[in-house]
Short mmCIF file of C-alpha atoms in Angstrom, two decimals:
data_model
loop_
_atom_site.label_atom_id
_atom_site.label_comp_id
_atom_site.label_asym_id
_atom_site.label_seq_id
_atom_site.Cartn_x
_atom_site.Cartn_y
_atom_site.Cartn_z
CA MET A 922 250.51 -6.64 156.28
CA HIS A 923 251.74 -9.36 158.27
CA THR A 924 255.80 -8.74 158.49
CA TRP A 925 258.85 -10.66 161.00
CA SER A 926 262.56 -11.54 160.97
CA THR A 927 265.36 -12.38 162.60
CA ASP A 928 266.94 -9.30 163.11
CA GLN A 929 264.89 -8.97 165.71
CA VAL A 930 266.18 -12.08 168.42
CA ASP A 931 269.46 -11.90 169.31
CA PRO A 932 271.80 -14.21 166.90
CA LYS A 933 272.64 -17.13 169.78
CA ASP A 934 268.41 -17.57 169.49
CA ARG A 935 267.42 -16.48 166.28
CA PHE A 936 267.31 -20.49 165.41
CA ASP A 937 265.69 -21.80 168.27
CA TYR A 938 263.28 -19.16 168.16
CA TRP A 939 262.58 -19.32 163.98
CA ARG A 940 261.87 -23.26 165.37
CA GLU A 941 260.14 -22.89 168.43
CA VAL A 942 258.08 -19.73 167.04
CA ARG A 943 256.99 -19.84 163.77
CA ALA A 944 258.25 -23.12 161.96
CA LYS A 945 255.84 -24.78 164.81
CA GLY A 946 253.64 -22.40 165.78
CA LEU A 947 253.03 -20.29 162.73
CA PHE A 948 254.09 -22.76 159.84
CA GLY A 949 253.48 -26.36 161.84
CA VAL A 950 256.57 -27.74 160.52
CA THR A 951 259.67 -29.06 162.29
CA ALA A 952 262.87 -27.31 161.97
CA GLU A 953 266.44 -29.14 162.11
CA LEU A 954 270.58 -27.60 162.01
CA GLU A 955 272.90 -28.34 163.11
CA ALA A 956 274.52 -26.34 166.17
CA ASP A 957 276.88 -24.14 165.22
CA ARG A 958 275.56 -23.40 161.61
CA ARG A 959 272.78 -21.36 164.21
CA ARG A 960 274.20 -17.91 165.58
CA ASP A 961 275.02 -18.08 161.24
CA PHE A 962 270.65 -18.39 160.76
CA PHE A 963 268.36 -15.95 159.12
CA GLY A 964 264.54 -15.86 158.04
CA GLU A 965 262.56 -13.19 157.19
CA PHE A 966 258.38 -13.98 156.32
CA SER A 967 255.08 -11.91 154.94
CA LEU A 968 251.84 -12.84 155.75
CA ARG A 969 248.38 -11.09 153.92
CA LYS A 970 244.94 -12.62 154.54
CA LEU A 971 243.14 -12.85 151.02
CA GLY A 972 239.66 -13.21 152.71
CA ASP A 973 239.79 -16.85 154.23
CA ALA A 974 242.87 -17.77 152.33
CA GLY A 975 246.92 -16.38 153.60
CA LEU A 976 250.12 -15.35 151.14
CA VAL A 977 253.13 -16.29 152.72
CA GLU A 978 256.56 -15.00 151.06
CA LEU A 979 258.99 -16.81 153.31
CA ARG A 980 262.83 -16.94 153.00
CA ALA A 981 266.30 -18.33 155.24
CA SER A 982 268.63 -19.33 155.08
CA PRO A 983 269.68 -23.07 154.19
CA TYR A 984 267.70 -25.60 156.87
CA ARG A 985 265.71 -29.21 157.20
CA VAL A 986 261.84 -29.02 156.84
CA GLU A 987 260.13 -31.59 158.25
CA ARG A 988 255.95 -31.83 158.44
CA ARG A 989 255.84 -35.15 160.15
CA THR A 990 252.50 -37.04 161.81
CA GLY A 991 252.97 -35.18 165.20
CA ASP A 992 253.17 -31.63 162.83
CA ILE A 993 249.82 -32.19 162.08
CA ALA A 994 248.47 -33.13 165.01
CA ASP A 995 249.53 -29.77 167.12
CA ALA A 996 247.81 -27.86 164.10
CA ALA A 997 245.88 -29.46 161.23
CA SER A 998 245.22 -27.14 158.62
CA ASN A 999 243.31 -28.31 156.17
CA SER A 1000 244.21 -26.10 153.20
CA LEU A 1001 244.94 -26.36 149.97
CA CYS A 1002 248.11 -25.24 149.30
CA ILE A 1003 250.25 -23.88 146.35
CA TYR A 1004 253.64 -23.16 146.21
CA GLN A 1005 255.90 -20.74 143.86
CA GLN A 1006 259.64 -21.05 143.92
CA LEU A 1007 261.98 -18.03 144.04
CA GLY A 1008 265.15 -18.51 143.55
CA GLY A 1009 267.51 -21.55 143.89
CA GLY A 1010 265.68 -24.48 144.24
CA GLY A 1011 264.14 -26.77 146.09
CA TRP A 1012 263.78 -30.89 147.17
CA PHE A 1013 261.48 -32.48 148.06
CA GLY A 1014 260.49 -35.93 149.70
CA GLY A 1015 259.35 -38.54 152.35
CA ALA A 1016 256.98 -41.52 152.42
CA ARG A 1017 254.67 -41.25 150.91
CA LEU A 1018 255.63 -38.91 146.99
CA ASP A 1019 257.84 -38.83 144.65
CA GLU A 1020 260.87 -37.30 145.30
CA PHE A 1021 261.25 -34.01 143.12
CA SER A 1022 263.17 -30.83 142.56
CA VAL A 1023 261.58 -27.26 141.92
CA ARG A 1024 263.26 -25.14 140.53
CA ASP A 1025 263.00 -20.63 139.62
CA GLY A 1026 259.86 -20.18 139.54
CA MET A 1027 258.18 -23.15 139.13
CA PHE A 1028 254.94 -24.08 140.78
CA ALA A 1029 253.53 -26.97 143.15
CA THR A 1030 250.94 -27.78 144.77
CA SER A 1031 249.48 -30.63 148.08
CA TYR A 1032 247.47 -30.39 150.62
CA SER A 1033 248.60 -29.23 153.76
CA ASP A 1034 248.16 -32.26 156.72
CA LEU A 1035 250.15 -34.70 154.56
CA PRO A 1036 253.81 -35.60 155.99
CA TYR A 1037 256.96 -34.81 153.78
CA ARG A 1038 260.62 -33.18 154.10
CA THR A 1039 262.25 -29.70 151.76
CA VAL A 1040 265.12 -29.02 152.28
CA PRO A 1041 266.49 -25.81 149.66
CA LEU A 1042 269.01 -27.66 146.65
CA HIS A 1043 271.79 -24.48 147.21
CA ASP A 1044 273.82 -22.01 149.83
CA ASP A 1045 270.36 -19.11 149.67
CA GLY A 1046 268.47 -21.53 150.92
CA PHE A 1047 264.47 -21.29 150.48
CA HIS A 1048 262.31 -18.66 148.98
CA LEU A 1049 259.53 -19.41 147.78
CA ARG A 1050 255.68 -18.46 148.23
CA ILE A 1051 252.91 -20.52 149.72
CA ILE A 1052 249.09 -20.20 149.51
CA LYS A 1053 246.50 -21.52 151.75
CA VAL A 1054 242.84 -21.85 150.66
CA PRO A 1055 240.88 -23.52 153.30
CA VAL A 1056 239.35 -26.82 152.02
CA ALA A 1057 236.33 -25.62 153.18
CA ASN A 1058 235.44 -23.13 150.39
CA ILE A 1059 236.80 -24.64 147.40
CA VAL A 1060 236.46 -28.31 147.28
CA PRO A 1061 233.44 -29.71 144.98
CA SER A 1062 231.35 -32.05 147.09
CA GLY A 1063 232.69 -35.67 147.52
CA ALA A 1064 235.98 -35.47 147.06
CA GLU A 1065 238.88 -36.08 149.26
CA LEU A 1066 242.64 -34.24 149.36
CA GLY A 1067 243.60 -36.74 151.39
CA GLU A 1068 246.52 -38.04 148.42
CA LEU A 1069 247.10 -34.95 147.34
CA VAL A 1070 251.00 -34.95 148.71
CA PRO A 1071 253.06 -32.95 147.08
CA ARG A 1072 253.44 -32.69 143.54
CA PRO A 1073 255.13 -30.03 140.88
CA LEU A 1074 253.40 -28.05 138.11
CA GLN A 1075 254.50 -29.29 134.62
CA ASP A 1076 255.76 -26.58 132.87
CA GLU A 1077 254.29 -28.41 129.10
CA THR A 1078 250.44 -28.38 130.91
CA ALA A 1079 247.94 -25.14 129.05
CA LEU A 1080 246.98 -24.64 133.08
CA ARG A 1081 250.03 -23.05 133.77
CA ALA A 1082 249.81 -20.19 132.61
CA LEU A 1083 246.38 -19.76 133.36
CA LEU A 1084 246.97 -20.85 137.25
CA GLU A 1085 250.23 -18.57 137.39
CA SER A 1086 248.70 -15.33 136.23
CA CYS A 1087 245.93 -15.72 139.57
CA PHE A 1088 249.00 -16.01 141.43
CA ARG A 1089 250.44 -13.36 139.90
CA ASP A 1090 247.43 -11.26 140.70
CA LEU A 1091 247.25 -12.16 144.41
CA ILE A 1092 250.55 -11.58 144.15
CA GLU A 1093 250.52 -8.01 142.62
CA SER A 1094 247.23 -6.94 144.92
CA ASN A 1095 247.34 -3.81 146.62
CA ASP A 1096 246.46 -4.01 150.21
CA ALA A 1097 243.29 -2.01 149.40
CA ALA A 1098 242.14 -4.86 147.27
CA THR A 1099 242.73 -7.48 149.37
CA ALA A 1100 238.39 -7.64 149.96
CA GLY A 1101 238.26 -8.42 145.85
CA THR A 1102 240.19 -11.24 145.43
CA ALA A 1103 238.05 -13.85 146.72
CA PRO A 1104 236.90 -14.58 143.26
CA THR A 1105 240.75 -15.00 142.05
CA VAL A 1106 241.11 -17.43 144.72
CA GLN A 1107 239.08 -19.04 144.37
CA ALA A 1108 240.30 -20.05 140.24
CA LEU A 1109 243.20 -20.58 141.37
CA ALA A 1110 242.89 -23.35 143.97
CA HIS A 1111 239.90 -25.15 141.48
CA ILE A 1112 242.61 -24.47 138.12
CA ALA A 1113 245.16 -26.30 141.30
CA LEU A 1114 242.68 -29.03 141.49
CA ILE A 1115 241.15 -29.36 137.72
CA GLU A 1116 245.54 -30.26 136.38
CA ARG A 1117 245.58 -32.54 139.53
CA GLY A 1118 242.33 -34.27 138.59
CA ILE A 1119 239.97 -33.90 141.46
CA MET A 1120 238.44 -32.09 139.97
CA ARG A 1121 235.95 -32.15 136.17
CA PRO A 1122 237.50 -29.68 133.90
CA LYS A 1123 233.36 -29.76 132.47
CA SER A 1124 232.29 -29.20 135.85
CA ARG A 1125 229.83 -25.59 136.91
CA LEU A 1126 233.24 -24.05 139.56
CA ALA A 1127 235.88 -25.20 136.40
CA GLN A 1128 234.30 -23.50 133.74
CA GLN A 1129 234.02 -20.12 135.99
CA ALA A 1130 237.61 -20.64 136.89
CA LEU A 1131 238.84 -21.48 133.72
CA ARG A 1132 237.09 -17.73 132.86
CA THR A 1133 238.53 -16.02 135.76
CA ALA A 1134 242.27 -16.89 134.27
CA HIS A 1135 241.39 -17.08 130.25
CA LEU A 1136 240.17 -13.47 132.02
CA SER A 1137 242.93 -13.02 134.16
CA LEU A 1138 246.33 -13.64 130.99
CA ALA A 1139 244.11 -12.12 128.73
CA ARG A 1140 244.02 -9.00 130.09
CA ARG A 1141 248.27 -10.00 130.80
CA LEU A 1142 248.57 -10.60 126.68
CA ILE A 1143 247.64 -7.02 125.76
CA ARG A 1144 249.35 -5.26 128.75
CA ARG A 1145 252.92 -7.25 126.34
CA HIS A 1146 251.19 -5.94 123.28
CA LEU A 1147 249.74 -2.74 124.29
CA ALA A 1148 252.44 -1.42 121.42
CA ARG A 1149 251.64 -3.07 119.17
CA ALA A 1150 248.71 -0.95 117.04
CA ALA A 1151 247.70 -4.10 115.46
CA LEU A 1152 246.83 -5.70 118.89
CA SER A 1153 243.48 -7.66 118.10
CA PRO A 1154 241.01 -10.07 119.26
CA THR A 1155 241.87 -12.98 117.33
CA LEU A 1156 245.32 -12.20 118.49
CA ILE A 1157 244.82 -12.57 121.88
CA ALA A 1158 242.63 -15.31 121.11
CA GLY A 1159 245.22 -17.04 119.55
CA LEU A 1160 247.66 -16.83 122.42
CA LEU A 1161 244.83 -18.59 124.49
CA GLY A 1162 244.51 -20.60 122.90
CA ILE A 1163 240.40 -20.51 122.77
CA SER A 1164 238.16 -18.63 119.90
CA VAL A 1165 237.36 -15.03 119.34
CA ARG A 1166 233.62 -15.90 120.45
CA HIS A 1167 235.07 -16.64 123.53
CA LEU A 1168 237.16 -13.79 124.07
CA HIS A 1169 234.03 -11.16 123.47
CA ILE A 1170 232.49 -13.66 126.05
CA LEU A 1171 235.16 -13.35 128.45
CA PHE A 1172 235.39 -9.67 128.82
CA GLU A 1173 231.22 -8.87 127.82
CA GLU A 1174 230.19 -10.87 132.05
CA THR A 1175 233.66 -7.69 132.58
CA GLU A 1176 232.21 -3.53 132.78
CA MET A 1177 234.06 -3.12 129.86
CA SER A 1178 234.40 -5.34 126.75
CA PHE A 1179 237.96 -5.74 124.55
CA SER A 1180 238.36 -2.43 122.74
CA GLU A 1181 236.60 -0.51 125.59
CA THR A 1182 239.80 -2.69 128.08
CA VAL A 1183 242.74 -1.56 125.38
CA THR A 1184 241.77 1.35 124.94
CA ALA A 1185 241.93 1.84 129.01
CA LEU A 1186 245.21 0.72 129.70
CA ARG A 1187 246.55 1.92 126.05
CA LEU A 1188 245.30 5.25 128.12
CA GLU A 1189 247.03 3.86 131.61
CA GLN A 1190 249.94 3.74 129.91
CA SER A 1191 250.01 7.05 128.03
CA ARG A 1192 250.06 9.06 131.20
CA ARG A 1193 252.52 7.10 132.66
CA LEU A 1194 255.20 8.35 130.35
CA LEU A 1195 254.13 11.76 130.33
CA ARG A 1196 254.43 11.91 133.89
CA GLU A 1197 257.77 9.36 134.04
CA GLN A 1198 258.93 9.75 130.15
CA PRO A 1199 259.56 14.58 130.16
CA ARG A 1200 261.58 13.06 126.84
CA GLN A 1201 259.42 11.84 125.13
CA THR A 1202 257.16 13.65 122.70
CA ILE A 1203 253.68 13.58 122.21
CA ALA A 1204 253.38 11.75 119.56
CA GLU A 1205 255.82 9.05 120.96
CA VAL A 1206 254.07 7.88 123.52
CA ALA A 1207 251.13 7.74 121.40
CA PHE A 1208 253.02 5.67 118.96
CA ALA A 1209 254.45 4.12 121.91
CA CYS A 1210 251.78 3.32 123.53
CA GLY A 1211 249.92 1.65 120.67
CA PHE A 1212 247.49 4.03 119.65
CA GLU A 1213 246.99 4.14 115.02
CA SER A 1214 247.20 8.17 114.70
CA LEU A 1215 248.36 11.13 116.99
CA ALA A 1216 244.50 12.57 116.34
CA THR A 1217 243.25 9.04 117.45
CA PHE A 1218 245.58 9.68 120.87
CA TYR A 1219 244.51 13.31 120.94
CA ARG A 1220 240.39 12.09 121.05
CA LEU A 1221 240.51 9.79 123.31
CA PHE A 1222 242.80 11.60 125.21
CA ASN A 1223 240.76 14.79 125.99
CA ALA A 1224 238.13 12.07 126.44
CA SER A 1225 238.90 11.08 129.26
CA GLU A 1226 240.89 13.95 130.83
CA SER A 1227 238.92 16.78 129.89
CA MET A 1228 243.00 18.34 128.69
CA THR A 1229 245.33 17.69 125.90
CA PRO A 1230 248.00 15.26 126.52
CA GLY A 1231 250.86 18.72 126.33
CA ASP A 1232 247.72 20.17 128.95
CA TYR A 1233 248.67 16.76 131.68
CA ARG A 1234 252.22 15.98 131.47
CA ALA A 1235 252.16 20.35 132.02
CA GLN A 1236 250.07 19.57 135.55
CA THR A 1237 251.49 16.73 136.87
CA ALA A 1238 255.43 17.66 136.05
#
């Protein structure tokens, strides 16, 4: 993880440094700001490698950004970019694309080496995440991204939840797990290409991406509904919009079945509550995690930890 902020530069030089070294050198864009506002400029970013891909989170006070033909010639990237707006909003425009705005939480996708302009919509400036995936790793043979101008992902599309789940998996992965992110990066990129019409949904690569994304979202939905004793494959499959058989097939390709995954996540949550909520009784912990009975909780906890929940709490207090 590489992090940097303008706090490391003298105030009078902050925007000039950001423009010449960070904006142009790192991001390949032209940055502009009125001279009388430059002394108050602030910017920070983090960069984390995800195999050959990169995850950037950027926060900065308002300024104008443009990726020009000269910028592309000087710093070609040949990457698929997947953006998530965080806070505020942003405007995008350019000669080859329809103007659009993105609000907090929205996603947009584009090919890196096309011109565009963008500015924040509000005084709080820029705050966004970008995952850049080299085209060589993800584009099917014969496909071209030359017309993939920036465009927002439509909220109503069924693919949005799948893309968002994979995106969050990458955000939440720790540095030690980075080596294992390649399948998620590829799935994220392919979901974006399906949404843009570059990849056929029935192709082998697309189907693999959809399986990875459905499994990611299934695990999130399980966590969200853990407290429900009636949590079932039927419930999760219905929320995903797939058949129960399809759901079981997704988990068959992993190390744990659906029921084993639910049990493992409930035990994980119970351990956390036992450590962090000393006022909760053992029974309250069990039912908060969705166990159908106290006896079942004791049996499964003992099998997992080789001790009772009470002994675990005493040992970790």
